[in-house]
XYZ file of C-alpha atoms in Angstrom:
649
model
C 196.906 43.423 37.719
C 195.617 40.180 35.412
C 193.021 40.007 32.997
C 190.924 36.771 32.501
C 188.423 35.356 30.295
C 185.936 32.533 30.577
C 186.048 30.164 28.145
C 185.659 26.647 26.514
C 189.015 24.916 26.359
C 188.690 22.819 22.888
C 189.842 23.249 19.362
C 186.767 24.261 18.037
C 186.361 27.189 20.503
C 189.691 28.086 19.978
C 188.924 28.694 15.843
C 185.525 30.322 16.903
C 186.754 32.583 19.500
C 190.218 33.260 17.902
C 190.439 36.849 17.583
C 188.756 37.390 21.099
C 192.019 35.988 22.579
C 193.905 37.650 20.281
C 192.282 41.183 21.042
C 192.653 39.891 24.889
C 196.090 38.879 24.459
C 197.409 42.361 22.991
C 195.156 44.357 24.729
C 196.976 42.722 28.078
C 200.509 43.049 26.529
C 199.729 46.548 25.275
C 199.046 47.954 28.846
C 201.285 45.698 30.848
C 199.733 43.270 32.499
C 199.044 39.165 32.806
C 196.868 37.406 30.924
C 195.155 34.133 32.042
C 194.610 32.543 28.668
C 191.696 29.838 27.191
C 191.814 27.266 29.969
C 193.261 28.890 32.975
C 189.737 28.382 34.500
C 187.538 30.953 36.444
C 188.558 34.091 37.679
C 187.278 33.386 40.750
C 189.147 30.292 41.722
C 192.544 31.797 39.948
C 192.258 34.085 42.532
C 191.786 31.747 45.104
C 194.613 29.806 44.259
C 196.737 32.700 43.357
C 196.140 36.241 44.699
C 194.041 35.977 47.649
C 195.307 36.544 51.273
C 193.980 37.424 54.298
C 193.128 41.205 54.779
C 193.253 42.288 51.341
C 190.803 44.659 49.701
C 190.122 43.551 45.833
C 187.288 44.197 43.969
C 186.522 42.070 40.535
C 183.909 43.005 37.493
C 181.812 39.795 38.568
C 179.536 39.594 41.080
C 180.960 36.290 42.402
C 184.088 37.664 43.486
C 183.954 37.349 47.246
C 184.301 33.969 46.557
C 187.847 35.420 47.823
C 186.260 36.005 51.585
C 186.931 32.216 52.368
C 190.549 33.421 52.296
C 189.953 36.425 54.623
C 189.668 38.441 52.127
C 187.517 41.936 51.184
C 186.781 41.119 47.664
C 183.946 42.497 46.320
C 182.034 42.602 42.719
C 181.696 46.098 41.176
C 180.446 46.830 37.467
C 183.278 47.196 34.411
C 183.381 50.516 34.516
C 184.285 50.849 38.298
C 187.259 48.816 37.559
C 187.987 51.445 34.995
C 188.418 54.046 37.542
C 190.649 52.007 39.445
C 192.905 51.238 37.171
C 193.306 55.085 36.325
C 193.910 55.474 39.990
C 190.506 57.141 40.864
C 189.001 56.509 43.934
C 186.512 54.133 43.985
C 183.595 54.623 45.966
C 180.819 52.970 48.074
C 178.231 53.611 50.313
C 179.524 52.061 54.215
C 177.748 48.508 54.665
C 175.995 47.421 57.490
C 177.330 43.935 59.073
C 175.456 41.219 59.311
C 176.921 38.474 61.505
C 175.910 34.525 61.255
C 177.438 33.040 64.028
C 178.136 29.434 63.695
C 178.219 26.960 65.713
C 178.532 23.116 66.145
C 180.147 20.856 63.477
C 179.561 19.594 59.888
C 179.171 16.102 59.308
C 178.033 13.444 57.153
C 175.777 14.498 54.175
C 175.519 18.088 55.294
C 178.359 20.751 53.506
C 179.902 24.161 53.524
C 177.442 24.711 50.529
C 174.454 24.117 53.281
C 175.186 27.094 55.123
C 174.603 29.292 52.541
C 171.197 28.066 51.162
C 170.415 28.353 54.700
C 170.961 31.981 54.788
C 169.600 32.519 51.370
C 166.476 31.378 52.894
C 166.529 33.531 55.785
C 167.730 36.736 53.923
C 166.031 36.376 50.770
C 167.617 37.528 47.352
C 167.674 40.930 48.744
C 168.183 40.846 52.098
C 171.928 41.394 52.060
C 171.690 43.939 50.286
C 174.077 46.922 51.525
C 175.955 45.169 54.061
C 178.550 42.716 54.281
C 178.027 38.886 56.200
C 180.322 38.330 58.639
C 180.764 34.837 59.469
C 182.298 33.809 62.447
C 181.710 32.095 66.298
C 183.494 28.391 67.224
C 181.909 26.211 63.744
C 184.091 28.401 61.302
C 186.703 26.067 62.119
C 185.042 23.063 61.072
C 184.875 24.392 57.460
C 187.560 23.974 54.805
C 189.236 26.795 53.055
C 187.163 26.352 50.254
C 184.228 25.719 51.657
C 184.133 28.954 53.425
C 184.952 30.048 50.076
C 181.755 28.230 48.538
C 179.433 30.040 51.079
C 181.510 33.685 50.535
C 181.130 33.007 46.745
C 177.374 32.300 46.776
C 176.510 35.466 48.915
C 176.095 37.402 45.924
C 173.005 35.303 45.585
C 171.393 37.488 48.636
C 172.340 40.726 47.069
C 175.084 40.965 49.959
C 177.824 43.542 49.608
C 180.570 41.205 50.035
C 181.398 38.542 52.880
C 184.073 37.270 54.634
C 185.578 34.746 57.397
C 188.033 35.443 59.874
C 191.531 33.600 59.407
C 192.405 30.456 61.088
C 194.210 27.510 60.033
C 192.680 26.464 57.710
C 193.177 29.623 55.924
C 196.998 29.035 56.527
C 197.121 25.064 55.986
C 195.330 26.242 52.002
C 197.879 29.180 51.370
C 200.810 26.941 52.043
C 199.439 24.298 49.643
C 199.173 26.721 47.204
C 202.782 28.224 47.301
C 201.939 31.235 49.514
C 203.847 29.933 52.642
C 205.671 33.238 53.413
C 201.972 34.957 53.667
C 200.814 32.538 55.457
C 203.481 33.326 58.230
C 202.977 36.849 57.875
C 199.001 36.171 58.966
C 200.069 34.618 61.730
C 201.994 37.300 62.773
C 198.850 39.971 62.531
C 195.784 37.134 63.076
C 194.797 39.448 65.603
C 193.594 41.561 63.432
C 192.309 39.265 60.562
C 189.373 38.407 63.288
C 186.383 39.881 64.493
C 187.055 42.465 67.176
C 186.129 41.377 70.684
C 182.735 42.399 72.160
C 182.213 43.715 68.213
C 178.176 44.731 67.390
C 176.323 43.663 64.312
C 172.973 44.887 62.501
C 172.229 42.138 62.878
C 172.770 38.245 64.020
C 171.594 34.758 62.489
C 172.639 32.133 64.726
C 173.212 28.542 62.606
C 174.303 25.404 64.737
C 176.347 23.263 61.881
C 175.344 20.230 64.143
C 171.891 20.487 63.468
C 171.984 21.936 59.869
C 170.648 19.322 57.247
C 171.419 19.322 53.366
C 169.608 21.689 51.920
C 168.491 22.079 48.119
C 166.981 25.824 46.654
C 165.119 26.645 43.570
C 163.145 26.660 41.277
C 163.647 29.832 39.299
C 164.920 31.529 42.462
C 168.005 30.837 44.812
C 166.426 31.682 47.774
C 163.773 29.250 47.734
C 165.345 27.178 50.288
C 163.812 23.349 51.193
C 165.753 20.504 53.158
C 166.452 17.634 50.934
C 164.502 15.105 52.959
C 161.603 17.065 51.722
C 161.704 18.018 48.446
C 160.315 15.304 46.774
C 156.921 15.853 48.629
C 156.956 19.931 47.774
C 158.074 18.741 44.161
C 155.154 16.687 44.044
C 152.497 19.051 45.498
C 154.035 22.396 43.729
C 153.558 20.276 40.135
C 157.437 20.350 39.582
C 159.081 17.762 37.242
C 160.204 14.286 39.566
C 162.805 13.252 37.555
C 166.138 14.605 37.003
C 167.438 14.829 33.539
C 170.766 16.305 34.164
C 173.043 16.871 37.232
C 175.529 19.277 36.901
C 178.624 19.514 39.616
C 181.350 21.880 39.964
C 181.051 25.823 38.526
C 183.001 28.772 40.216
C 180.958 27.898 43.636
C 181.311 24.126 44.084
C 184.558 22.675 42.014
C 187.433 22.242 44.726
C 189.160 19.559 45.583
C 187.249 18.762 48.246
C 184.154 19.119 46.492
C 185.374 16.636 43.325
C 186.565 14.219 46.085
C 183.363 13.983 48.206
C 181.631 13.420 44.488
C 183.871 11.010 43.700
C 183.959 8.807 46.785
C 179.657 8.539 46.159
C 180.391 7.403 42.522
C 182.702 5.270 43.811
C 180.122 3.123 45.752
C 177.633 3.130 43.512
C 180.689 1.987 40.676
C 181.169 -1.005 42.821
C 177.590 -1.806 43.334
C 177.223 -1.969 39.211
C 175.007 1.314 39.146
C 175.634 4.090 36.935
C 173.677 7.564 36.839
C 170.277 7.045 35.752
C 170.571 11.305 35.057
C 173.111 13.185 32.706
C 175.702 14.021 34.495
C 178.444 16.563 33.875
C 181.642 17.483 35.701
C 183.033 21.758 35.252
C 186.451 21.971 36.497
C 186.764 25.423 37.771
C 190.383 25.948 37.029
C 193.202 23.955 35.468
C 195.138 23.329 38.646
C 191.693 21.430 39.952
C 191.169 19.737 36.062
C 195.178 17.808 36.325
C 195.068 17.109 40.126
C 191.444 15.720 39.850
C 192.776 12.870 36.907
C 195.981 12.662 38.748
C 194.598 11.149 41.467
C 191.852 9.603 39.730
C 188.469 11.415 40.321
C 187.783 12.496 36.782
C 187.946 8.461 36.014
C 185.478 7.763 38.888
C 183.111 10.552 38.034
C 183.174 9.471 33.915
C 182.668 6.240 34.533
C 179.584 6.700 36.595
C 178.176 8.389 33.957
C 179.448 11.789 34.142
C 181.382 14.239 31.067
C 184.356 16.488 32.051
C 183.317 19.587 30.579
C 186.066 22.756 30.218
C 187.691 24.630 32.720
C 185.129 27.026 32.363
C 181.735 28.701 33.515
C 179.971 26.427 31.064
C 176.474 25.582 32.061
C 176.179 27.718 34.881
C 175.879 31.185 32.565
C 174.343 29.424 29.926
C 177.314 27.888 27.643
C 175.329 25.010 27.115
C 174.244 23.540 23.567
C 171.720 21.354 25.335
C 169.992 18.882 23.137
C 168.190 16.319 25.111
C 164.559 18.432 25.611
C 163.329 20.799 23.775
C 162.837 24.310 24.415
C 160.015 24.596 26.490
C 159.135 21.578 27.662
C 159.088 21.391 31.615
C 161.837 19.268 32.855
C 164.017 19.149 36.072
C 167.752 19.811 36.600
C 170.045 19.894 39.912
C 173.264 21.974 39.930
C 175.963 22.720 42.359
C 176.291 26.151 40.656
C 174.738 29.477 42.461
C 171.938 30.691 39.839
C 169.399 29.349 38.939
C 167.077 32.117 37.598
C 164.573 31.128 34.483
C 165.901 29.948 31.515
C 169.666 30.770 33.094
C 171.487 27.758 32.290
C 169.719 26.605 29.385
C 167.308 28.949 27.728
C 164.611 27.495 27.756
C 162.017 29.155 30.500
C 160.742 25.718 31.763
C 163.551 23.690 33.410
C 163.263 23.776 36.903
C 166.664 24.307 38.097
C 167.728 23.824 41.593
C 170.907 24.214 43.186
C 172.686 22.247 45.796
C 175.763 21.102 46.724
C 177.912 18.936 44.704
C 177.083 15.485 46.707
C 173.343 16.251 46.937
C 173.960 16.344 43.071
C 175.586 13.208 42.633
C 172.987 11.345 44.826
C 169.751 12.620 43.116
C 172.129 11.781 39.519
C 172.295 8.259 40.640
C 168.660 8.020 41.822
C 167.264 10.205 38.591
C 164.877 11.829 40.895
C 164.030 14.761 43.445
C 161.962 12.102 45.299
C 165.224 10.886 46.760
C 166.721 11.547 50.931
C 170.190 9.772 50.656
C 170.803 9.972 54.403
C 167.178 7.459 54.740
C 166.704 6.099 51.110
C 167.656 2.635 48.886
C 169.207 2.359 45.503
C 168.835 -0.669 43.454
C 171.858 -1.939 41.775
C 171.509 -4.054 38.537
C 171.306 -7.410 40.264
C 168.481 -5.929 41.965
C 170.464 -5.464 45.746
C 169.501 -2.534 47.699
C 171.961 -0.546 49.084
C 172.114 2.859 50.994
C 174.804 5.457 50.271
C 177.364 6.249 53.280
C 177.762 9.866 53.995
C 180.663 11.808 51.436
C 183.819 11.806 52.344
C 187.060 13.575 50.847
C 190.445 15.013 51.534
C 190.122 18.826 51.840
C 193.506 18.903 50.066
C 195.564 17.005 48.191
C 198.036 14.934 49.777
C 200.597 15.095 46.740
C 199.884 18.621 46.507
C 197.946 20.347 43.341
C 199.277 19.757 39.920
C 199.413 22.726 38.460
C 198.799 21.172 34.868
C 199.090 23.426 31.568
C 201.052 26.649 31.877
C 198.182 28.821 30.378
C 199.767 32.467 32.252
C 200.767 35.548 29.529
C 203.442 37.271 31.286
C 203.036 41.236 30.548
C 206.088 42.133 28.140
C 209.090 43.440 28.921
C 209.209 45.804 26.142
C 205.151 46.810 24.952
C 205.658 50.102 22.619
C 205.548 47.698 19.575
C 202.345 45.769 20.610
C 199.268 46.831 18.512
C 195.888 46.106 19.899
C 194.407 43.624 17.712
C 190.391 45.174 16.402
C 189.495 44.455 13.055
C 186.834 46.749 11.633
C 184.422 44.508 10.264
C 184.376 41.960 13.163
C 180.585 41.267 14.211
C 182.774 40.140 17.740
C 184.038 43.164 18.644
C 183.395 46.872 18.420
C 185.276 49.869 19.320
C 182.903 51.783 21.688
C 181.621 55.403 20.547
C 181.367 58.164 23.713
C 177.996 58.243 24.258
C 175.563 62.010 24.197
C 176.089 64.331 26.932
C 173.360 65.627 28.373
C 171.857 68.777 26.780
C 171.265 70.665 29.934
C 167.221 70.635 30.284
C 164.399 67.871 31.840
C 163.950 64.997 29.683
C 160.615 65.584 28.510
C 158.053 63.416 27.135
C 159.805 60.222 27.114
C 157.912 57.101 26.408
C 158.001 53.858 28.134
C 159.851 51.247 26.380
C 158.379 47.992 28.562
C 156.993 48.619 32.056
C 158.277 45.142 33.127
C 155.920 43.119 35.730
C 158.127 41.135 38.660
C 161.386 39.818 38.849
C 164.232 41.626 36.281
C 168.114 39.840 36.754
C 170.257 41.066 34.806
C 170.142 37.783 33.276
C 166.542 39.202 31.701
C 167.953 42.424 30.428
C 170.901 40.561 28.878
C 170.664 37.076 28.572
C 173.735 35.386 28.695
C 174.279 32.017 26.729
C 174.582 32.683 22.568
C 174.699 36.245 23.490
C 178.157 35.971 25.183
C 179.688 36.049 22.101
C 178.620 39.170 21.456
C 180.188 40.697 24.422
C 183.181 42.785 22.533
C 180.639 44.277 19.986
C 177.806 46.635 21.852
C 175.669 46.831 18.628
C 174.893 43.301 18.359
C 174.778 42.381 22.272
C 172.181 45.720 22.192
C 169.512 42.953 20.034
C 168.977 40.877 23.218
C 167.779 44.023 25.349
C 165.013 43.118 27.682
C 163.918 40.051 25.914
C 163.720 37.843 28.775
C 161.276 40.491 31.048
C 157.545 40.101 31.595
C 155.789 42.969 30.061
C 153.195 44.089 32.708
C 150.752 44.584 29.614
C 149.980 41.333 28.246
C 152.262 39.156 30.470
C 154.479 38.391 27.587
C 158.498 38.571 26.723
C 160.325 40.630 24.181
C 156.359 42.144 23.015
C 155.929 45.388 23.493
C 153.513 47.700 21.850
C 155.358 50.576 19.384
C 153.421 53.279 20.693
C 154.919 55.330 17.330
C 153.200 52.699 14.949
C 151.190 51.230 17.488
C 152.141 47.657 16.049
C 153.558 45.206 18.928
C 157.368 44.363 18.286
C 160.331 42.831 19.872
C 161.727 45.275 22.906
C 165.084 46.324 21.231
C 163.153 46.793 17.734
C 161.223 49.273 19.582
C 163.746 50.539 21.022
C 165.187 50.890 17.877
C 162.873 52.497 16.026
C 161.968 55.280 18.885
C 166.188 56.167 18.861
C 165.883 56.268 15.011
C 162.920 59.068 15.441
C 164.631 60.906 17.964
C 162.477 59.637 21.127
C 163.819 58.593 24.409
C 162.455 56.429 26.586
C 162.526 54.881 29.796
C 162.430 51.661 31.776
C 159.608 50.800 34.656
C 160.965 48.062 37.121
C 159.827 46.664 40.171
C 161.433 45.467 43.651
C 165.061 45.042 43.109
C 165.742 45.515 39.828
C 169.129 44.039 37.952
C 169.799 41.608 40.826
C 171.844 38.526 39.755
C 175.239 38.854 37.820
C 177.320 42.133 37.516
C 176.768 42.504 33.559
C 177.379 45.846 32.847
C 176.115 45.444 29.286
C 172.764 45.475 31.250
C 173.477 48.755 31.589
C 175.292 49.779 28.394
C 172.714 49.021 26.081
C 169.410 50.817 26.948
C 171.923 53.915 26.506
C 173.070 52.684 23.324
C 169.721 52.123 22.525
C 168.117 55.243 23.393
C 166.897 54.854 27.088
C 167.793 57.609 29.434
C 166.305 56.758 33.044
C 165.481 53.289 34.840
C 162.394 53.771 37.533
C 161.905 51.231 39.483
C 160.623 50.436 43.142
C 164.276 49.284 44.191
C 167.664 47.658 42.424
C 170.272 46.016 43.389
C 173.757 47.539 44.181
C 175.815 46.445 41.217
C 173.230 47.320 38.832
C 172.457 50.416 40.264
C 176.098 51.884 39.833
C 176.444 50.517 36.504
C 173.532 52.532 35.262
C 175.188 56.182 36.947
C 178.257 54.978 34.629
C 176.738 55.221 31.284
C 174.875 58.303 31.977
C 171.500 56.575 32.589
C 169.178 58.016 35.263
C 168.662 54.846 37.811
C 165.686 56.556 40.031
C 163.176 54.802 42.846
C 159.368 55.993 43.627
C 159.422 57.626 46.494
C 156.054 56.223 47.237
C 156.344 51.987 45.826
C 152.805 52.423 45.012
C 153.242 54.890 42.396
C 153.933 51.803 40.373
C 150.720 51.067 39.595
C 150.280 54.907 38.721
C 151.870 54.582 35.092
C 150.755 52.872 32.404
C 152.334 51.467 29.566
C 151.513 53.949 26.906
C 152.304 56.833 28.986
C 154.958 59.797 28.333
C 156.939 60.568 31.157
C 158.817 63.724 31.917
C 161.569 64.015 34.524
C 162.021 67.692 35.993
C 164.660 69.259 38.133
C 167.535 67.922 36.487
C 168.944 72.118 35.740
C 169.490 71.485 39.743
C 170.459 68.056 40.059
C 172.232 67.924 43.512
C 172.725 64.530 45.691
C 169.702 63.974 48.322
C 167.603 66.028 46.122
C 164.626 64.085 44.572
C 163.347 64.729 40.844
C 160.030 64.847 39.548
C 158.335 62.591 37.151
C 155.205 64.200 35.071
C 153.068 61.294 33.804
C 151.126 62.391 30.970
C 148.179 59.706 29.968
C 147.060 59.047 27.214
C 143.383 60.145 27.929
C 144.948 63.593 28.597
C 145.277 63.612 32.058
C 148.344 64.112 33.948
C 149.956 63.347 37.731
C 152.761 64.141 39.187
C 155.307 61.875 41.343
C 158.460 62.089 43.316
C 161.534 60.413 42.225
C 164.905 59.457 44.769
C 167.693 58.820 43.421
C 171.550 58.085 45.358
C 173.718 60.182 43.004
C 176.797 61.868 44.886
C 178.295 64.742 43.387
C 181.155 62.890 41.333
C 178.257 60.506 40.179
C 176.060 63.600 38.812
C 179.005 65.237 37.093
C 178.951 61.352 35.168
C 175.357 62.409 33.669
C 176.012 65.395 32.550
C 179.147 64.655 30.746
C 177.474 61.858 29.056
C 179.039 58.788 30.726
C 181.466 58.157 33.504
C 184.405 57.661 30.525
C 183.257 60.774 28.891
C 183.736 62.946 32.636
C 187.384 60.910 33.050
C 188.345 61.781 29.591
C 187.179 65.738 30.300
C 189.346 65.789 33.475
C 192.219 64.762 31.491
C-alpha cells in the first residue's frame, strides 16, 4: 500500500504545508505503510514507474489513474471513500462496463503523437460518452506507440467519462518495465502474454477505427476537452469563434504529458529554434511529473534546453494543471489564451479566472505555438522569423522513448513504513485551520425528506471542479469546515445566470451558495441540489461530495452524473437521484420545496417520488431513479458509508 501527496517541492511550501506532511507522514507510519514524500512527483507516474504491471487490478482516489493502462494494467479512479473499504478488506463494487474498442492502425510520425489519439476520441465520444465502459485499445498501430504514450492516451480517458482503459502488452510494455527495474515481471509477462491481449475473434459495444497514418495533431478546448480541432485549423476557428490569437503562456508536462519522451521531443524543437537565435515569444513553463523524470531530464540536458528557450522548471508536482498557479501576468477576467499539454481544461481550472481560453494539446504542439506566441500557427506548413530576420520552418519532434543511460532516480524522497509503529502518534493539532478531524455525519431518521428547499438549481455544465474549486482551496483539503466555504461557487445558477448568487428563500436576500447553505442548516432546513446532464464529471474530488452533507444537503437530482461522482455521493449518505423523464427539469423552479417519498421502502430498482410544491400553491408530482444496491442503501440509512462500516464492527 503507499500513500502520496501532490505538492510544490520548495522551501517555502515546505514551511506552509509543514504539518500536512507531518500529519501524512505519521498517519502512514501509524498504519504501516510507504509514504511518497514532498517531491516524489505524481501519483500517477510513481505508479508508472513503480507498481504497475501488466494484468493487475488497482484502483486510485484520482480520476487519472488509468494512466496505469499503458502498462497493461486495470487501474481505475474510484472516490476516497471506496478506497476506504478496500483497505478494510470490503469488497469493492462496480457496475460490469461495456467495451469499447478503438482499433488502431497505421503508424505515428512526424508532428502527430500518442497524445493525438486521444483528443481524437474525445471528439468522437464526447465528455460522456465513455461513460460505463472501459476503451480497449488495440489492432497492428499499438505497437507504434511508446510505453508512455499509451500511457498518455489511458491517462486522459478520464476526460470522456470512461471507466478505465487499457492496452494489450507488447514490447514495449516489456522494453519500459526493464528500464525501470522490473525485469523479473517483465519475463513473467512474457510467459502469460497470451493472456495480457485481447481474446481472438473478441466482440465490442462498440468499434472506432483510427489509422495513426492519417491522424494529424490535434488541439481541444476551450472550456471543454472534447472540443476537438486539427491544429492546421485552429487559428481560422480561433478567429471566427472570437477566441484570443495570442498565446500568453504554454504549459508542458502534468501527470498526462511529462515522460521522457515527451521532455525530449520538447526539447529537440527548442533546440532548433535555440540555434536559430529565437526564444519563446509565450511564457513557458516546464512540470516534471515525478523526480526520476526532474534528474534524468537535467542529466542529459533537456531542462537546460527548455530554460533557455524561455521556459521555468516548475515542481514535481500537479502545479498548473489543478490550479496551483499564483498567476500574475493578466488579471482576473480578462480574456486571454493559454495552451497546455495537461488533460483539463474546464473554466477557470488552471487559473481562476473564468476567461482564459485554455486548450490542451500535446507537449510539442505546445512548444511550437510557445515559440510562435499564437494559435494562428500549423508547424508542419508555417515560418518562424529568427532575430536576424531568416525564416525557418520547424522539422518534425524527435526524441528517445527512453533514456539511453537509464533514469536517474534523483532524491530518495520514499518513507519506508516502520518496523515497530505502536509508539507513532498521529500528528492533528486542534486548532489547525488545515486539518480537521471528521465528525460521523446524521443518520437518517427513518421518514421522506419533506419540504426541502432548493439550494441552487444549477443551469449546464457542473465538474466537480465547480462544486469544489481546486486552486487556494487545496489547502483546505484536511479541514471539511473550511473547504465546505467554496461549495458550488463556480456553478451557473439557472435563475439569473450568475455564480455563487443564490436567492435565501428564508430571508429572501440573494447570498453566496454555502452562506445559504449555511444559514438553512443553522434553521434546521435541508435542501437539495438540481443538476443537469452529467453532473460531477471531471476529477474524482470526493469533497464534492462531502460538503453539501456537511452543509445540510440531503439529495442531488439531476438529469445524469458521472460515475465517480455518483458513488461518492451514496458514501456520505446523500441521495444522488435522476428524472425519470429529463424534461422534468424544467418542471422545478428555484424557489420550490421538494419532498422525496418512498424512502420507508427504499429497495434497489425501485424509483422514489419527488412532490414539488410551488410557490403559487400548486403542486406536481415526479418520478425519481436512482442505482442504489442493497449494501449502498444500508449507507443512507446509517448516515454515511463510515458510519454503516463502523456499525458492522
Amino acid at each position: 500500500m503507499l500513500i502520496t501527496l501532490r505538492s510544490r517541492k520548495s522551501l517555502f511550501s515546505g514551511l506552509v504545508n509543514q504539518e500536512v506532511y507531518n500529519f501524512l507522514a505519521t498517519a502512514a507510519a501509524k498504519y504501516g505503510v510507504g509514504f511518497w514524500k514532498p517531491g516524489s512527483g505524481i501519483i500517477h507516474q510513481i505508479i508508472l514507474e513503480n507498481y504497475a504491471y501488466p494484468g493487475v487490478m488497482l484502483i486510485g482516489t484520482d480520476s487519472h489513474t488509468p494512466n496505469g493502462g499503458g502498462l497493461g494494467a486495470i487501474c481505475i479512479g474510484v472516490g476516497g471513500a471506496d478506497a476506504v473499504d478496500v483497505m478494510a478488506g470490503i469488497p469493492w463494487e462496480l457496475k460490469c462496463p461495456k467495451v469499447i474498442g478503438v482499433r488502431l492502425t497505421g503508424t505515428l510520425s512526424g508532428w502527430t503523437s500518442p497524445k493525438d489519439v486521444i483528443l481524437k476520441v474525445a471528439g468522437i465520444l464526447t465528455v460522456k460518452g465513455g461513460t460505463g465502459a472501459i476503451v480497449e485499445y488495440h489492432g497492428p498501430g499499438v505497437d507504434s506507440i511508446s510505453c508512455t504514450g499509451m500511457a498518455t492516451i489511458c491517462n486522459m480517458g478520464a476526460e470522456i467519462g470512461a471507466t478505465t482503459s487499457v492496452f494489450p502488452y507488447n514490447h514495449r510494455m516489456r522494453t519500459y518495465m526493464e528500464k525501470t527495474g522490473r525485469g523479473e515481471i517483465a519475463s513473467v509477462a512474457d510467459q502469460f502474454k497470451d493472456d495480457l491481449v485481447p481474446d481472438k475473434d473478441c466482440e465490442y459495444d462498440q468499434v472506432i477505427e483510427i489509422n495513426l497514418s492519417e491522424l494529424k495533431p490535434h488541439i481541444n478546448g476551450p472550456f471543454t476537452p472534447d472540443l476537438a480541432h486539427p491544429v492546421s485549423e485552429i487559428g481560422a476557428i480561433a478567429k471566427k469563434s472570437g477566441w484570443p490569437l495570442e498565446v500568453k503562456v504554454g504549459l508542458i508536462g502534468s501527470c498526462t504529458n511529462s515522460s521522457y519522451e515527451d521532455m525530449g521531443r520538447a526539447a529537440s524543437l527548442a533546440k532548433q529554434a535555440l540555434d536559430k537565435g529565437l526564444k519563446c515569444k509565450a511564457q513557458f513553463t516546464v512540470t516534471p511529473g515525478s523526480e526520476q523524470i526532474r534528474a534524468t531530464i537535467e542529466r542529459d540536458g533537456y531542462a537546460k534546453i527548455l530554460s533557455d528557450v524561455g521556459g521555468i522548471v516548475l515542481a514535481n508536482a500537479c502545479g498548473p494543471c489543478i490550479g496551483q498557479w499564483d498567476r500574475r501576468d493578466v488579471k482576473k477576467g480578462e480574456k486571454n489564451t493559454i495552451v497546455t499539454s495537461f488533460n483539463r481544461n474546464f473554466t477557470a481550472r488552471n487559473d481562476a479566472n473564468p476567461a482564459t481560453h485554455a486548450f490542451v494539446t500535446s507537449p510539442e504542439i505546445v512548444t511550437a505555438l510557445a515559440l510562435a506566441g499564437t494559435l494562428n500557427f500549423n508547424p508542419e506548413t508555417d515560418y518562424l522569423t529568427a532575430p536576424n530576420g531568416e525564416k525557418f520552418k520547424l522539422e518534425p519532434p524527435t526524441g528517445e522513448e527512453l533514456p539511453s543511460r537509464d533514469f536517474d532516480p534523483g532524491q530518495d524522497t520514499y518513507q519506508h513504513p516502520p518496523a515497530e509503529n505502536s509508539a507513532v502518534k498521529v500528528d492533528v493539532s486542534p486548532s489547525s485551520n488545515r486539518l480537521q478531524l471528521l465528525e460521523p455525519f446524521d443518520k437518517w431518521h427513518g421518514k421522506d425528506l419533506e419540504d426541502m428547499r432548493i439550494l441552487i438549481k444549477v443551469k449546464g455544465k457542473c465538474t466537480t471542479d465547480h462544486i469544489s474549486a481546486a486552486g487556494p482551496w487545496l489547502k483546505f483539503r484536511g479541514h471539511l469546515d473550511n473547504i465546505s466555504n467554496n461549495l458550488l461557487i463556480g456553478a451557473v445558477n439557472i435563475e439569473n445566470d450568475a455564480v455563487n448568487k443564490v436567492k435565501n428563500q428564508l430571508t429572501g436576500e440573494y447570498g453566496g451558495v454555502p452562506d445559504v447553505a449555511r444559514h438553512y442548516k443553522a434553521s434546521g432546513v435541508n435542501w437539495v441540489v438540481v443538476g443537469d446532464e452529467n453532473y460531477g464529471e471531471g476529477s474524482s474530488r470526493e469533497h464534492a461530495a462531502l460538503e453539501p452533507r456537511h452543509l445540510g444537503g440531503r439529495a442531488i437530482i439531476v438529469k445524469s452524473f458521472a460515475r465517480i461522482h455518483e458513488t461518492n455521493l451514496k458514501k456520505q449518505g446523500l441521495l444522488p437521484l435522476t428524472f425519470a423523464n429529463p424534461n422534468d427539469y424544467d418542471k422545478i423552479r428555484p424557489d420550490d420545496k421538494i419532498s422525496i417519498t418512498g424512502l420507508k421502502s427504499f429497495a434497489p430498482g425501485k424509483p422514489l417520488t419527488a412532490m414539488i410544491k410551488h410557490s403559487d400553491g400548486s403542486q406536481e408530482s415526479i418520478s425519481l431513479n436512482h442505482t442504489f444496491n442493497e449494501t449502498q442503501i444500508e449507507w443512507f440509512k446509517a448516515g454515511s458509508a463510515l458510519n454503516r462500516m463502523k456499525e458492522l464492527q
